[in-house]
XYZ file of C-alpha atoms in Angstrom:
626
model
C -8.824 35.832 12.580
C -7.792 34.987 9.237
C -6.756 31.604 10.410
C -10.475 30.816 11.632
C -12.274 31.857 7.471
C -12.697 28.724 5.532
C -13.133 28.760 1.700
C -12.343 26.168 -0.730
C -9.649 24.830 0.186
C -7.735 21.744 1.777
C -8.887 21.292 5.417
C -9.161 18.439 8.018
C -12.338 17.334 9.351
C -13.025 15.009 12.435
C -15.682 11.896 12.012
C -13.848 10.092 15.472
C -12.604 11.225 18.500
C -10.150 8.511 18.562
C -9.099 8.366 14.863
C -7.034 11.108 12.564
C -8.388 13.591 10.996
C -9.734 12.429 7.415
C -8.500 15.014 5.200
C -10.327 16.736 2.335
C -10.398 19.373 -0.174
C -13.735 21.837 -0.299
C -15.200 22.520 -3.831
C -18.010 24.482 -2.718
C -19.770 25.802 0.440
C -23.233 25.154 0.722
C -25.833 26.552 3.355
C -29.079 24.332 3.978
C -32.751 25.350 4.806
C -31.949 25.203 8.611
C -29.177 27.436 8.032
C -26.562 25.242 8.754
C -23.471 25.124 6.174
C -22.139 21.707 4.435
C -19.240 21.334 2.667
C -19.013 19.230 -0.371
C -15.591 17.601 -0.250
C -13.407 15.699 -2.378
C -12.004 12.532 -0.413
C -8.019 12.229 0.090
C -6.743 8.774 1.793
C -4.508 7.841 3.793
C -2.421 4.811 3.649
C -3.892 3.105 6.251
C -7.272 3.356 4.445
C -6.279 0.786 1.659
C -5.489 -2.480 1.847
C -2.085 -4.084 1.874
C -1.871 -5.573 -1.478
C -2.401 -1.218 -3.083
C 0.580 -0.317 0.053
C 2.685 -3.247 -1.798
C 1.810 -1.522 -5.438
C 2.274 2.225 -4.379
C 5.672 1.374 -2.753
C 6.631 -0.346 -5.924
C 5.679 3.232 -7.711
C 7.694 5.434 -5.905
C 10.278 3.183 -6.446
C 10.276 3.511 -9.635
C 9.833 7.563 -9.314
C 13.305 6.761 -7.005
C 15.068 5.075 -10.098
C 14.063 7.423 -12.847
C 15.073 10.733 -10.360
C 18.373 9.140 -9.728
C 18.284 10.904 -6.105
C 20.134 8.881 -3.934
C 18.304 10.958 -1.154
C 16.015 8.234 -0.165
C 18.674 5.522 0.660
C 20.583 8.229 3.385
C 17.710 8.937 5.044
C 17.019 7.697 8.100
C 14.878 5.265 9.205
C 12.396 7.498 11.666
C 12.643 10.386 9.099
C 11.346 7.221 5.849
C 8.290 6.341 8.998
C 7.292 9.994 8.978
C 7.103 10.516 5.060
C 4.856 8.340 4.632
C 2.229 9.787 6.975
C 2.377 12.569 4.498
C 1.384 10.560 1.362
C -2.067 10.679 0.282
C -4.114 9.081 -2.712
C -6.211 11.733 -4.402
C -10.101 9.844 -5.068
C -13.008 11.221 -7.355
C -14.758 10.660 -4.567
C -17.441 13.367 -3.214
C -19.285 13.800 -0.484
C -21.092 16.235 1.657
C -19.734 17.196 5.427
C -21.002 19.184 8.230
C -18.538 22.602 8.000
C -18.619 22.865 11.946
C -16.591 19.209 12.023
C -13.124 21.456 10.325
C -10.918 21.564 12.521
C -8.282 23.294 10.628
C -6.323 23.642 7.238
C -3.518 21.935 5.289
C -1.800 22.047 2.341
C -1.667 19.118 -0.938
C 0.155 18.831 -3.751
C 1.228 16.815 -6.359
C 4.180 14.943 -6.177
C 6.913 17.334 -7.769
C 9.979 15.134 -8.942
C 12.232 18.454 -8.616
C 11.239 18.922 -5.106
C 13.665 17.182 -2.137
C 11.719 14.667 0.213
C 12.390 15.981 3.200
C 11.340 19.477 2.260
C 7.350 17.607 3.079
C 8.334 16.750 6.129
C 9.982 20.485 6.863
C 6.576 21.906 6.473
C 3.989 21.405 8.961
C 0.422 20.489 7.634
C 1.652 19.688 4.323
C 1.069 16.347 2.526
C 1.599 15.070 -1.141
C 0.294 12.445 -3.599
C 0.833 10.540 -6.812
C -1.876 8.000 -7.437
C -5.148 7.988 -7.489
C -7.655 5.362 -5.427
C -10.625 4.001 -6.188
C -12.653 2.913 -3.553
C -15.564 1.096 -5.291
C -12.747 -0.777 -7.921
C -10.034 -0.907 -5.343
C -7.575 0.455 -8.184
C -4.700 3.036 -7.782
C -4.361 4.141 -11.181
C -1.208 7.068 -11.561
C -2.135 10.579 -11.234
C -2.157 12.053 -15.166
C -1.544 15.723 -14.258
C 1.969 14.975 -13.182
C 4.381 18.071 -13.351
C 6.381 17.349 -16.095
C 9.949 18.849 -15.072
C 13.023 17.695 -14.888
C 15.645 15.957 -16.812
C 13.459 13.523 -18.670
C 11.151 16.422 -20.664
C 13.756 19.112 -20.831
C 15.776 19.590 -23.942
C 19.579 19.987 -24.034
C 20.420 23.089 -25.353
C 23.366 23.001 -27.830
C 25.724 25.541 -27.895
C 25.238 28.792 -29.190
C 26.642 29.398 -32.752
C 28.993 32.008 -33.248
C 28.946 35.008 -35.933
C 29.204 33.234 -39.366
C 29.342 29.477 -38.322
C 26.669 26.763 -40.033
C 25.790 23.960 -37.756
C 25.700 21.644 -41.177
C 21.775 21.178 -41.277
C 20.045 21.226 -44.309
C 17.018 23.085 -43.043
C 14.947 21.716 -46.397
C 14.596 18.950 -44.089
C 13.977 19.666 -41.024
C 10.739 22.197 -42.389
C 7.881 21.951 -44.886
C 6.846 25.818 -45.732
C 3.475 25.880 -46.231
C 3.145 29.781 -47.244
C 4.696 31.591 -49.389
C 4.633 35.262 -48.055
C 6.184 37.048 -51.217
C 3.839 35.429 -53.394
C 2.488 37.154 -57.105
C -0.978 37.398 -55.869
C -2.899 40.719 -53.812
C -4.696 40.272 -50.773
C -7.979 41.124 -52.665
C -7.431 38.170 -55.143
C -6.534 35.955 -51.684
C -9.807 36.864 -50.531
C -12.076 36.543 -53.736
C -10.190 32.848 -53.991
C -11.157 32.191 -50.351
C -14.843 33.706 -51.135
C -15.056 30.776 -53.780
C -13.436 28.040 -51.840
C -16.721 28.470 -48.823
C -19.156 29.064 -51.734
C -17.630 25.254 -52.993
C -18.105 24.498 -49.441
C -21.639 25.383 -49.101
C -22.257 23.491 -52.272
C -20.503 20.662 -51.391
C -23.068 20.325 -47.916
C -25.829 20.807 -49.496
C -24.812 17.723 -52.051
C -23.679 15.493 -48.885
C -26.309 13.715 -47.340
C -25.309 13.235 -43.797
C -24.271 17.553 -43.663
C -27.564 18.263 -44.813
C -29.198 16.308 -42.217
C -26.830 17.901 -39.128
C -27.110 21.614 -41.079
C -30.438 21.391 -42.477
C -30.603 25.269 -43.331
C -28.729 26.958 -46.006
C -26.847 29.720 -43.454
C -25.923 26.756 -41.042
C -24.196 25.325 -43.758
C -22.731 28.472 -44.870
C -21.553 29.239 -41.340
C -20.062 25.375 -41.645
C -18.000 25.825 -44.663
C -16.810 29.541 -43.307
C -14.733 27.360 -40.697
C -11.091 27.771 -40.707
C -10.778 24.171 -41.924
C -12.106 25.306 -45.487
C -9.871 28.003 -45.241
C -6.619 25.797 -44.474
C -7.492 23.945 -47.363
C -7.943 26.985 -49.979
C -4.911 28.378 -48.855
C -3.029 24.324 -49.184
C -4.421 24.380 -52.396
C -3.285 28.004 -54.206
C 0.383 27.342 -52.427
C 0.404 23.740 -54.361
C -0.549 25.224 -57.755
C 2.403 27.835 -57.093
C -0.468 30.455 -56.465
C -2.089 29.934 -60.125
C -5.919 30.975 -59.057
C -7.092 29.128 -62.070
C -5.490 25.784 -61.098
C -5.996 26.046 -57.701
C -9.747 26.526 -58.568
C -10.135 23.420 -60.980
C -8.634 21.546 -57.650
C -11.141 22.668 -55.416
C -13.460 20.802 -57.448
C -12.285 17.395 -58.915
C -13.805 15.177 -61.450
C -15.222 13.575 -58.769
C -17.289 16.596 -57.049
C -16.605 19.932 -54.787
C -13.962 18.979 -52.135
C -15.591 18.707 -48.658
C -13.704 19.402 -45.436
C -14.745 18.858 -42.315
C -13.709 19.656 -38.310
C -14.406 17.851 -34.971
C -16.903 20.113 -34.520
C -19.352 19.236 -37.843
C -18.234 15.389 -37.110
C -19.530 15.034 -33.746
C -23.170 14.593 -33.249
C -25.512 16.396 -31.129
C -25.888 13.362 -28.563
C -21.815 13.110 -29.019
C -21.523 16.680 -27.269
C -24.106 16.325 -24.800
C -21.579 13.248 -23.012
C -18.756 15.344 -23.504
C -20.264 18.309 -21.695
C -21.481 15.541 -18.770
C -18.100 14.178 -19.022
C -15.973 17.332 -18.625
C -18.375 18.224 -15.612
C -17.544 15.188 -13.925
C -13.752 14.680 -14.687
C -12.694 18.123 -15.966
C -9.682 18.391 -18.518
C -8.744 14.414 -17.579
C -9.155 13.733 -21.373
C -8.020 9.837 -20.935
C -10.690 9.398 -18.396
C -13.614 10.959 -20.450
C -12.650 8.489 -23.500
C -12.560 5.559 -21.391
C -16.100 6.447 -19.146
C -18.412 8.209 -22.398
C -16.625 8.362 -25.339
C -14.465 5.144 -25.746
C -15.348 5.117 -30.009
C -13.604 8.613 -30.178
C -9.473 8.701 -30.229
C -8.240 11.201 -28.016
C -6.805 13.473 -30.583
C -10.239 13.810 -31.732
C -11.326 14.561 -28.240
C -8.822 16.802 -27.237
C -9.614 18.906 -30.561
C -13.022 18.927 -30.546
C -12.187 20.751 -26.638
C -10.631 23.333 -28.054
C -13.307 24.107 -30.639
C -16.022 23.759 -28.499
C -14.241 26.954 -26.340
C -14.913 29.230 -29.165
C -18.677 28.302 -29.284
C -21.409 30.522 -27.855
C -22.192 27.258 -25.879
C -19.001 27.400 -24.096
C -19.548 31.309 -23.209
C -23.416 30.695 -21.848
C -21.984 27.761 -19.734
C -19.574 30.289 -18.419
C -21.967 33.041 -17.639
C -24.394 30.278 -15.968
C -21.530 28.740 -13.562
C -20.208 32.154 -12.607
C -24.022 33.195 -11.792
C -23.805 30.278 -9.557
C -20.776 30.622 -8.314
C -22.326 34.404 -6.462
C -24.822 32.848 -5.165
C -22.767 30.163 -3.227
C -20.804 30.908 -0.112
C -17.153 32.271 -0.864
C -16.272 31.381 2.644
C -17.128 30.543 6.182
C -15.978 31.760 9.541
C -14.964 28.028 11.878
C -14.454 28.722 15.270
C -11.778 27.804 17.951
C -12.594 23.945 18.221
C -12.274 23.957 22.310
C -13.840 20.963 23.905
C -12.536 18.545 25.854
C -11.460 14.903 24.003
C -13.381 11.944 25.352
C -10.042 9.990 25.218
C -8.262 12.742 27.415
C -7.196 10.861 30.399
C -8.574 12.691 33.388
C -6.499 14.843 35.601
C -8.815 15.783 38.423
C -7.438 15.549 41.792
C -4.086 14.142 40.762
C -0.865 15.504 42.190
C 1.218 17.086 39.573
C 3.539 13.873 40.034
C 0.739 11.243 38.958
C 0.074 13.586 35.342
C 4.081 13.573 34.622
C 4.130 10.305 34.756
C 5.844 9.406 37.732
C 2.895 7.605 39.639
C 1.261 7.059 42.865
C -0.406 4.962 45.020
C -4.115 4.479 43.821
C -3.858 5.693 40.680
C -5.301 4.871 37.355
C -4.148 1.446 35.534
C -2.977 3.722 32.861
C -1.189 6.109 35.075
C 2.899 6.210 35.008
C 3.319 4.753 31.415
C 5.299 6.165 29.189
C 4.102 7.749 25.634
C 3.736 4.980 23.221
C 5.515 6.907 20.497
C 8.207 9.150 21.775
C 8.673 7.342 25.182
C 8.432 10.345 27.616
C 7.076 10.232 30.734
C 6.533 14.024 31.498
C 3.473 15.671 29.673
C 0.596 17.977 30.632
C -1.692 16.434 29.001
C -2.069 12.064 28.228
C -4.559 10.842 25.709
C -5.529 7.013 25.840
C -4.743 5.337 22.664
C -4.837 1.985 21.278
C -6.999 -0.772 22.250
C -8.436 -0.596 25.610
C -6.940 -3.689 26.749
C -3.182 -2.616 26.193
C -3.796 0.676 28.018
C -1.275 2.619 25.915
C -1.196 6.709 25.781
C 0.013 9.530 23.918
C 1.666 12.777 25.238
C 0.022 16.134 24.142
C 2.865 16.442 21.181
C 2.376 13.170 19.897
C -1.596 13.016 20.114
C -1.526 16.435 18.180
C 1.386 14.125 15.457
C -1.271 11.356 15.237
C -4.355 13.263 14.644
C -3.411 15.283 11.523
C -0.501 12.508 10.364
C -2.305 9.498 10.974
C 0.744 7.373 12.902
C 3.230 7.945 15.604
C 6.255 9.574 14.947
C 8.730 6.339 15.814
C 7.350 3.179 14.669
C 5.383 1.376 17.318
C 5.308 -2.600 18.132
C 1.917 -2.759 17.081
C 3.267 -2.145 13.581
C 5.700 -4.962 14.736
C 8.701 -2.955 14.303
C 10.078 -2.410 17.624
C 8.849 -3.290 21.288
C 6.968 -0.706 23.120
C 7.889 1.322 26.347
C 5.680 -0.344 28.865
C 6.153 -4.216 28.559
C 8.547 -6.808 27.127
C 7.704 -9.149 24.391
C 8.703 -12.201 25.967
C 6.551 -13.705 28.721
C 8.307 -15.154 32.277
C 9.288 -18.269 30.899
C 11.235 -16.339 27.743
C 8.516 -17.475 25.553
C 6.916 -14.725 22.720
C 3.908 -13.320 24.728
C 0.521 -12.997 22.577
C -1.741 -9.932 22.897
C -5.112 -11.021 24.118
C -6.778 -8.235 22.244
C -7.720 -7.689 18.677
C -5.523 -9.924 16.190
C -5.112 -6.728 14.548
C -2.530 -5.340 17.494
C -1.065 -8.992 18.657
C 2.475 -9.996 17.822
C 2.896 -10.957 13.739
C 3.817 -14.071 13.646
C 5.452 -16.234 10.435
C 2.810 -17.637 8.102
C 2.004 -21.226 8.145
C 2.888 -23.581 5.990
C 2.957 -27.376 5.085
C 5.124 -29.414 2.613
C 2.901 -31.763 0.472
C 4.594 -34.635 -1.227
C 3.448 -35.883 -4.647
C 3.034 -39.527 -5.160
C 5.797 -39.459 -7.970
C 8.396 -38.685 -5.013
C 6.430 -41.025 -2.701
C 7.543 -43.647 -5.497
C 10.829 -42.297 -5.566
C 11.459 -43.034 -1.967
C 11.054 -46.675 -2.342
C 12.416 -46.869 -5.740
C 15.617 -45.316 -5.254
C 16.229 -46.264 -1.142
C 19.988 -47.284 -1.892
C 20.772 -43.811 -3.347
C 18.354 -41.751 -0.664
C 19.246 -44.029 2.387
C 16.567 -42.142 4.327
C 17.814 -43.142 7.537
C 21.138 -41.699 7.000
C 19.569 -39.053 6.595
C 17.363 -38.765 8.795
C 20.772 -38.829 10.601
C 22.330 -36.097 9.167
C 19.377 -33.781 8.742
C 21.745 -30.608 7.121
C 23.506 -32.707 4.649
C 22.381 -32.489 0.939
C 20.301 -34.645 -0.866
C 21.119 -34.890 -4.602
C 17.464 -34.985 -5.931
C 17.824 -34.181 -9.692
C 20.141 -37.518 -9.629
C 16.925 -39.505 -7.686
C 14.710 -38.339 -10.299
C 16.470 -39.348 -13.168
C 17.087 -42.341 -11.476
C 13.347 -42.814 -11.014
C 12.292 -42.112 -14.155
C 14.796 -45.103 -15.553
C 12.881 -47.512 -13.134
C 9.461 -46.397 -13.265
C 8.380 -48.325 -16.241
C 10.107 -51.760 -14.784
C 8.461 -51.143 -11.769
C 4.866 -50.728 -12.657
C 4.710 -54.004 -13.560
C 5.654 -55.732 -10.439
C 3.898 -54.188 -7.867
C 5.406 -52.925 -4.631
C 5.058 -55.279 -1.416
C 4.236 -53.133 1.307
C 5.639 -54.464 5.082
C 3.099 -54.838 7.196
C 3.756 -53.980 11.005
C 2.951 -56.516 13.561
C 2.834 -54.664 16.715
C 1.679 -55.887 20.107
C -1.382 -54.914 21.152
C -1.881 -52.756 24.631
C -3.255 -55.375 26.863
C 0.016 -57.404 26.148
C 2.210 -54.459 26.768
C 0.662 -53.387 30.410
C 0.798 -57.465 31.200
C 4.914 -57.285 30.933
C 5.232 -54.401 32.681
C 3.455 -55.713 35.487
C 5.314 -58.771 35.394
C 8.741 -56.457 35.437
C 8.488 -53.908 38.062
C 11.385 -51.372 38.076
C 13.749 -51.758 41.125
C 12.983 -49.155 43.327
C 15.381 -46.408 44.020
C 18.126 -46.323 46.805
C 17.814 -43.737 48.686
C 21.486 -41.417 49.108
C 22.187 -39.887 52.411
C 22.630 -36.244 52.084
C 25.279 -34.041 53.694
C 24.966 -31.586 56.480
C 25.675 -28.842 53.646
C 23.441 -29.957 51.624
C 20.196 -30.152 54.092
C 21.385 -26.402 54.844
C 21.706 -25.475 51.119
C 18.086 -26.828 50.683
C 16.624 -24.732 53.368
C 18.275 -21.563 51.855
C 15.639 -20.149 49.660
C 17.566 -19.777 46.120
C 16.564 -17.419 43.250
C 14.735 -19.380 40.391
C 16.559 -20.059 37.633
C 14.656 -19.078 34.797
C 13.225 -22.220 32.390
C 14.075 -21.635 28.913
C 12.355 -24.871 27.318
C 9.099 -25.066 26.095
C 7.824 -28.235 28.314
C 7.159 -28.981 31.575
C 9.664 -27.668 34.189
C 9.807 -30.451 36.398
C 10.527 -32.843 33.980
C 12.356 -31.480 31.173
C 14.232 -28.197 32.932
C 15.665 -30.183 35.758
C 17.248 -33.346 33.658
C 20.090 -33.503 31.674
C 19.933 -33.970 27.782
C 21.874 -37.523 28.764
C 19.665 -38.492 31.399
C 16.503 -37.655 29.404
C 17.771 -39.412 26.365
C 20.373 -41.369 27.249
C 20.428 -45.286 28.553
C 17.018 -44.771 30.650
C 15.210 -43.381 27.417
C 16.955 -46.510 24.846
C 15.683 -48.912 27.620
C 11.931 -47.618 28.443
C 11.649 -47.629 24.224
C 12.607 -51.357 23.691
C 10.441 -52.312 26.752
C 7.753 -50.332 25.766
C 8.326 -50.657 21.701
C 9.624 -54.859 21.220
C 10.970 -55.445 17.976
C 8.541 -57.260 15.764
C 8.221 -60.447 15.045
C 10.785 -61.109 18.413
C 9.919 -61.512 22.089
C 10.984 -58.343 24.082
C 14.224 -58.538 26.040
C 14.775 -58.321 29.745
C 16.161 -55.516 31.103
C 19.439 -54.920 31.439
C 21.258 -55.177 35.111
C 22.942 -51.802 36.243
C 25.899 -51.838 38.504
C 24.545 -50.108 41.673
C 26.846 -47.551 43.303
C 27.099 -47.032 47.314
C 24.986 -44.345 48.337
C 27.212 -41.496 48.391
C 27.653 -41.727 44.581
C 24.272 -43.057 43.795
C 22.592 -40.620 40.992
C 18.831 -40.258 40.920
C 17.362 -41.077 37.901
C 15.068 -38.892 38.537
C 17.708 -35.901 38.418
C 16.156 -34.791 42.052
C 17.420 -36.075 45.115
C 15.491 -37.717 48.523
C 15.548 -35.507 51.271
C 16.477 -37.093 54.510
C 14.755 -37.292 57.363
C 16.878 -34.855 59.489
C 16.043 -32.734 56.236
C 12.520 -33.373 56.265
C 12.374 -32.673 60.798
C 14.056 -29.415 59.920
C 11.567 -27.921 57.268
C 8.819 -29.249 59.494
C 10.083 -26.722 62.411
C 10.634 -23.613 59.768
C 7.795 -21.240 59.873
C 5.675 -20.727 57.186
């Protein structure tokens, strides 16, 4: 079919069976001495090709593109719809390279970025991608495209309104044109052309007087065919308009009192070795004039490049170049005939002796680890077909439709967690004990997590601290961690006492603290009283042989010590009293502890926050099975 004959074109071709499709445009089809064909392709990226820091820059561009367009199109759409457009923007490369033709695997369409053109209509299209910049993947540069389309409101003119019969517009026209010809002048066309005989014969002269002509046209018709140019002619005809078309005058101008009057094009300027680069240069880049100054002929300005072009078109150089490329050009392939691509995908998840249940996703006994997921894009669980995708440890899959989305668009069609915009279908993000759960797979796919970070203080507000401790009172606060600190009024403060202060030194405190042996001798010396032990109720031993539902922990520490005690009883009088036996005051002996009122046993709390079974508890669980 017509679908199935490649020629150069804009095609996908497949280097992975897991991967997208890398897409690429053909410039020429080339068969080699096995008979095989290759393709030699110019390279299109994707943006998951280039690195973050050219995403950041090219979403700053079209930006920009957003502003200038004024289309407020962008900001209604939606979310899923702003995911999918930008699996259909490329970055063109001058990148080439050479590709086996029986890896295409179909065709697409690319264009430039047209400003006139709505978003959406991209994604409207199937197969059809766009781009604006161009990568570099040696410099890893994007560098604007220059061939933009130039339509729209910033290159169009605004038309004024058309002048009726008889009105001026109030111009004086005298300024706003220079006539350069007078058409109903006194002089024939034969004395026109005798004049313009004598301006290239003043020409030829001229050459043959001017050292650096006669060494580029050494002969005498080279530089006859030199001054015949239409640049000598331009200049005759300048010169009899200026002299009001007095041949006499206009011939004592031709040749001053300095010498004949020698003019020259971009074509007598340039030297031989000058339009050898340009020819290289205009093979490589073609009519990207900006790029061939800045690569082989940066001494040249670009007006004198872009003339010189258009000169060297009328040349018989130009027309053998021609004749050679189209000779070329026959013998090459025009196109090739691709073939269904029909073989099974090696991430295909097998469906071989599987009830139709187990492949629509509904499961069964035995099955695969993979088996009764749902798609990892568009959440369905009913598909004929499931791809495994993803690392291997996450076991994710695709369903046939979005497989097909993700190997010519290069991304799912709803934005997955492993971008870290939205959980996925098969698991939560938060582990049992409600904390963030970590992928133990490549960091590439685990959670994103905040970047770290740490606070280092200079020694000037090190100073300031001690300097200034009335007006910072640090342990206020450290007591009232959310109330403002006024620190442009502790730095000026600090500056006023820095130069007092440098010349008395400040007297650091030392801390005495006691040392460990001294600290495990008290607390053998003070045991703790031990605990009283409460007598339970009958409903209580039969609430604790109940089996309850765990309430889940939603700290980050230990659950039997932290999840299980009040904030009062982990902080309150028993945590004050452990720190002052455990952390004396310095330079003062530690003090006893203090003697609790003890409470009869029905009332008794635990300080421990659990209570002592019983025994008639403890007989009962002993007879329980299991």
């Amino acid at each position: 079919s017509l679908a199935n004959m490649v020629k150069p074109d804009y095609v996908y071709f497949e280097n992975s069976s897991s991967n997208p499709y890398l897409i690429r445009r053909i410039e020429e089809l080339n068969k080699t001495a096995n008979g095989n064909v290759e393709a030699k392709v110019v390279c299109f990226y994707r943006r998951r090709d280039i690195s973050s820091t050219l995403i950041a820059l090219a979403d700053k561009h079209a930006r920009e593109i957003e502003e200038e367009m004024e289309n407020p199109e962008m900001v209604d759409l939606p979310e899923k719809l702003k995911h999918q457009l930008r699996h259909r923007e490329l970055f063109l490369s001058r990148q080439l390279e050479s590709l086996p033709a029986t890896h295409i695997r179909g065709k697409c369409s690319v264009t430039l970025l047209n400003e006139t053109e709505s978003l959406k209509s991209y994604l409207e299209r199937e197969d059809f991608f766009f781009y604006s910049l161009v990568y570099d993947p040696q410099q890893k540069t994007l560098l604007a495209d220059k061939g933009e389309i130039r339509v729209g409101n910033r290159y169009q003119a605004d038309i004024t309104d058309l002048l009726k019969e008889g009105e001026e517009d109030g111009r004086d026209q005298s300024k706003l044109e220079t006539k350069v010809w007078e058409a109903h002048n006194p002089l024939t066309d034969k004395q026109i052309d005798q004049f313009l005989v004598v301006a290239r014969s003043v020409g030829t002269f001229a050459r043959a007087l001017d050292c650096s002509s006669s060494v580029r046209q050494p002969s005498l018709h080279m530089s006859a065919a030199a001054a015949s140019r239409d640049i000598t002619l331009f200049h005759a005809m300048d010169t009899l308009h200026k002299n009001i078309y007095d041949i006499s005058k206009a011939i004592s101008a031709l040749v001053p009192q300095g010498g004949p009057v020698l003019c020259r094009d971009e074509m007598e300027e340039w030297s031989a070795s000058e339009a050898n680069l340009f020819e290289e240069a205009l093979e490589k880049y073609g009519k990207d004039f900006t790029d061939i100054q800045q690569d082989f002929l940066p001494w040249k300005s670009l007006t004198s490049i872009i003339e010189y072009y258009y000169m060297w078109k009328t040349t018989d150089r130009y027309v053998q170049q021609k004749r050679l490329k189209a000779a070329e050009a026959e013998s090459k392939l025009k196109q090739v005939y691709i073939p269904n691509y029909n073989k099974p995908n090696p991430n295909q998840i097998s469906v071989n002796n599987v009830k139709a249940g187990v492949v629509n996703g509904t499961g069964a006994p035995g099955q695969s680890p993979g088996a009764g997921r749902a798609c990892e894009s568009c959440y369905t669980t009913q598909s004929y077909q499931w791809y495994s995708w993803g690392p291997p440890n996450m076991q994710c899959r695709l369903c046939a439709s979005c497989w097909t989305y993700w190997k010519k668009y290069g991304g799912l069609k709803m934005p997955t967690r492993l971008d870290g915009e939205r959980p996925g279908p098969n698991r939560s993000n938060m582990s049992p004990h409600g904390l963030p759960a970590r992928s133990s797979g490549s960091p590439k796919f685990a959670m994103k997590t905040r970047q770290a970070f740490y606070l280092h203080t200079t020694k000037l507000t090190r100073i300031a601290r001690r300097l200034c401790r009335e007006i910072l009172r640090p342990w206020h606060a450290a007591r009232h961690p959310y109330l403002p600190i006024n620190s442009a009024a502790i730095k000026a403060e600090c500056t006023a006492r820095l130069p007092e202060a440098s010349q008395s030194p400040l007297v650091l405190k030392q801390a005495v603290r006691k040392p460990l042996e001294a600290v495990l001798r008290y607390l053998e010396t003070h045991p703790r009283p031990p605990k009283p032990d409460p007598v339970k109720s009958v409903s209580s031993v039969l609430s604790s042989l109940t089996p309850a539902k765990a309430a889940p922990v939603i700290n980050n520490g230990s659950p039997t010590i932290l999840g299980k005690r009040s904030y009062e009883q982990h902080n309150g009088v028993d945590g004050n009293m452990k720190k002052r036996l455990l952390m004396p005051s310095r330079g003062t002996k530690p003090e006893p502890p203090a003697q609790r009122e003890v409470l009869p046993h029905q009332s008794a709390p635990d300080p421990g926050g659990l209570p002592a079974p019983s025994q008639a508890a403890a007989d009962e669980l002993d007879r329980c099975p299991g």
